[in-house]
XYZ file of C-alpha atoms in Angstrom:
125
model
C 58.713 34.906 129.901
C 60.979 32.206 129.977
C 64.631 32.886 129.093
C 66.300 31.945 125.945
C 69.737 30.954 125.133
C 71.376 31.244 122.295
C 74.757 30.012 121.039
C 75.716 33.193 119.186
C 73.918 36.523 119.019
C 73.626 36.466 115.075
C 70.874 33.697 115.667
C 68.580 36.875 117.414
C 69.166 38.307 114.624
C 68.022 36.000 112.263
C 65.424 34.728 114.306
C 64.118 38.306 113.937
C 64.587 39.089 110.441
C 65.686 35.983 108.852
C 63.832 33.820 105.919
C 63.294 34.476 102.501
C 61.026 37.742 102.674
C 61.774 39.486 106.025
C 64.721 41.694 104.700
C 62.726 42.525 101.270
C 59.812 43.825 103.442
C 62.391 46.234 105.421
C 64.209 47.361 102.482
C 61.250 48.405 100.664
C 59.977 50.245 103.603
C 63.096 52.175 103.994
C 61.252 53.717 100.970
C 58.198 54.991 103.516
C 55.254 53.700 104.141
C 53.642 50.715 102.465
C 50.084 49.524 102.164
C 49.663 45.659 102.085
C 49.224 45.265 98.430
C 51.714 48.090 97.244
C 54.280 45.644 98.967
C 52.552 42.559 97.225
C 53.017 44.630 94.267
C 56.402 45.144 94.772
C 57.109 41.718 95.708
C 54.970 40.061 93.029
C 55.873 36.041 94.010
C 55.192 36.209 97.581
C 51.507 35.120 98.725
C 49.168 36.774 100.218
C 49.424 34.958 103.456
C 53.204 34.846 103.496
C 52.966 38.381 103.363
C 50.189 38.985 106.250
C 52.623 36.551 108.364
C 55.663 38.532 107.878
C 53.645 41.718 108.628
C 51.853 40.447 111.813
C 55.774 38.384 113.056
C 57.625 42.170 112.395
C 54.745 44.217 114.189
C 55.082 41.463 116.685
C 58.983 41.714 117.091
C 58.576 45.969 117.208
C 60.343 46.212 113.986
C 57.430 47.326 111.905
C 54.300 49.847 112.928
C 50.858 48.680 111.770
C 49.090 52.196 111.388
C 45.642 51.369 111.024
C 43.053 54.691 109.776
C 39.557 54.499 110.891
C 37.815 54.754 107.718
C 35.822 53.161 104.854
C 37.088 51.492 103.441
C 39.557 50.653 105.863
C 42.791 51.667 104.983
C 46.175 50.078 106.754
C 49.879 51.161 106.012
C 53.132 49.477 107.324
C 56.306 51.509 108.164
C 59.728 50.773 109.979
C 59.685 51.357 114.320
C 62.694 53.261 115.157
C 64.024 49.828 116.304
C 63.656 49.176 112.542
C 65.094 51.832 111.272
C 68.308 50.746 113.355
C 68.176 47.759 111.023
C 69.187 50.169 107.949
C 73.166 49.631 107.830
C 72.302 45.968 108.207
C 70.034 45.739 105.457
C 72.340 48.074 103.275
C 75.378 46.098 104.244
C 73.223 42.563 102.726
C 72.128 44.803 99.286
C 75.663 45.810 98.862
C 77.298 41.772 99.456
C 74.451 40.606 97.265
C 75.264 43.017 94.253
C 78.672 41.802 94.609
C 77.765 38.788 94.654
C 75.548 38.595 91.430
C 78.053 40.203 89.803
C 80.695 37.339 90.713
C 78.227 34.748 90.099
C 76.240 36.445 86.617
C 78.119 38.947 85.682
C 75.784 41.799 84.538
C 73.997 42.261 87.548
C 71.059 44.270 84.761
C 70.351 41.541 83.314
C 69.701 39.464 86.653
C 67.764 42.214 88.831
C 64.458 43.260 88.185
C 64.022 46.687 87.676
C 62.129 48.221 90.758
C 62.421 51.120 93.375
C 65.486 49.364 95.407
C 67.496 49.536 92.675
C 67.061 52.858 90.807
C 70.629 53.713 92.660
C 72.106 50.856 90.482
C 71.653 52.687 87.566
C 73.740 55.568 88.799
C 76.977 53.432 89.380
């Protein structure tokens, strides 16, 4: 494997779990384990493919298992590696910046979020 460089160690990061549906995959498995369409479900305007790509780049990058279950019909669920699951305080840190954030730039953050499992806990506060 030929070494890589790279000018500051955020870019790993990112090249990890950056784009636009990387993070939204995690956080929604930080709710358990996920078949394919219960994510497309809860991620309603992200295609099909986009979706199997993320999948196969996080499996791929050890960030995700693929647990496949030999049966019929076949039957696949997603869930976060321990090396994702040391992603968490990340991942909370970007929900919490990006409720602030709506707030600055919307104001009511209700009327801007849909209403879904990752942000029941909105409700609350």
């Amino acid at each position: 494997m030929k070494k890589k460089k790279y000018n500051i160690s955020v870019e790993a990061t990112l090249e990890v779990i950056g784009g636009k549906w990387k993070c939204v995959i995690l956080c929604h498995l930080t709710h358990g384990k996920k078949r394919t369409n219960e994510l497309k479900r809860l991620m309603p305007n992200i295609t099909q493919k986009m979706l199997t790509q993320q999948l196969r780049e996080l499996e791929e990058d050890g960030i995700i298992n693929r647990i496949a279950y030999n049966q019929i019909p076949p039957k696949v669920e997603y869930e976060l590696s321990d090396y994702g699951w040391s992603l968490k305080s990340i991942l909370d840190s970007l929900c919490e910046w990006g409720e602030r954030h709506i707030t600055k730039v919307y104001g009511d953050k209700f009327e801007v979020l849909e209403e879904n499992v990752l942000n029941e806990h909105l409700k609350e506060s």
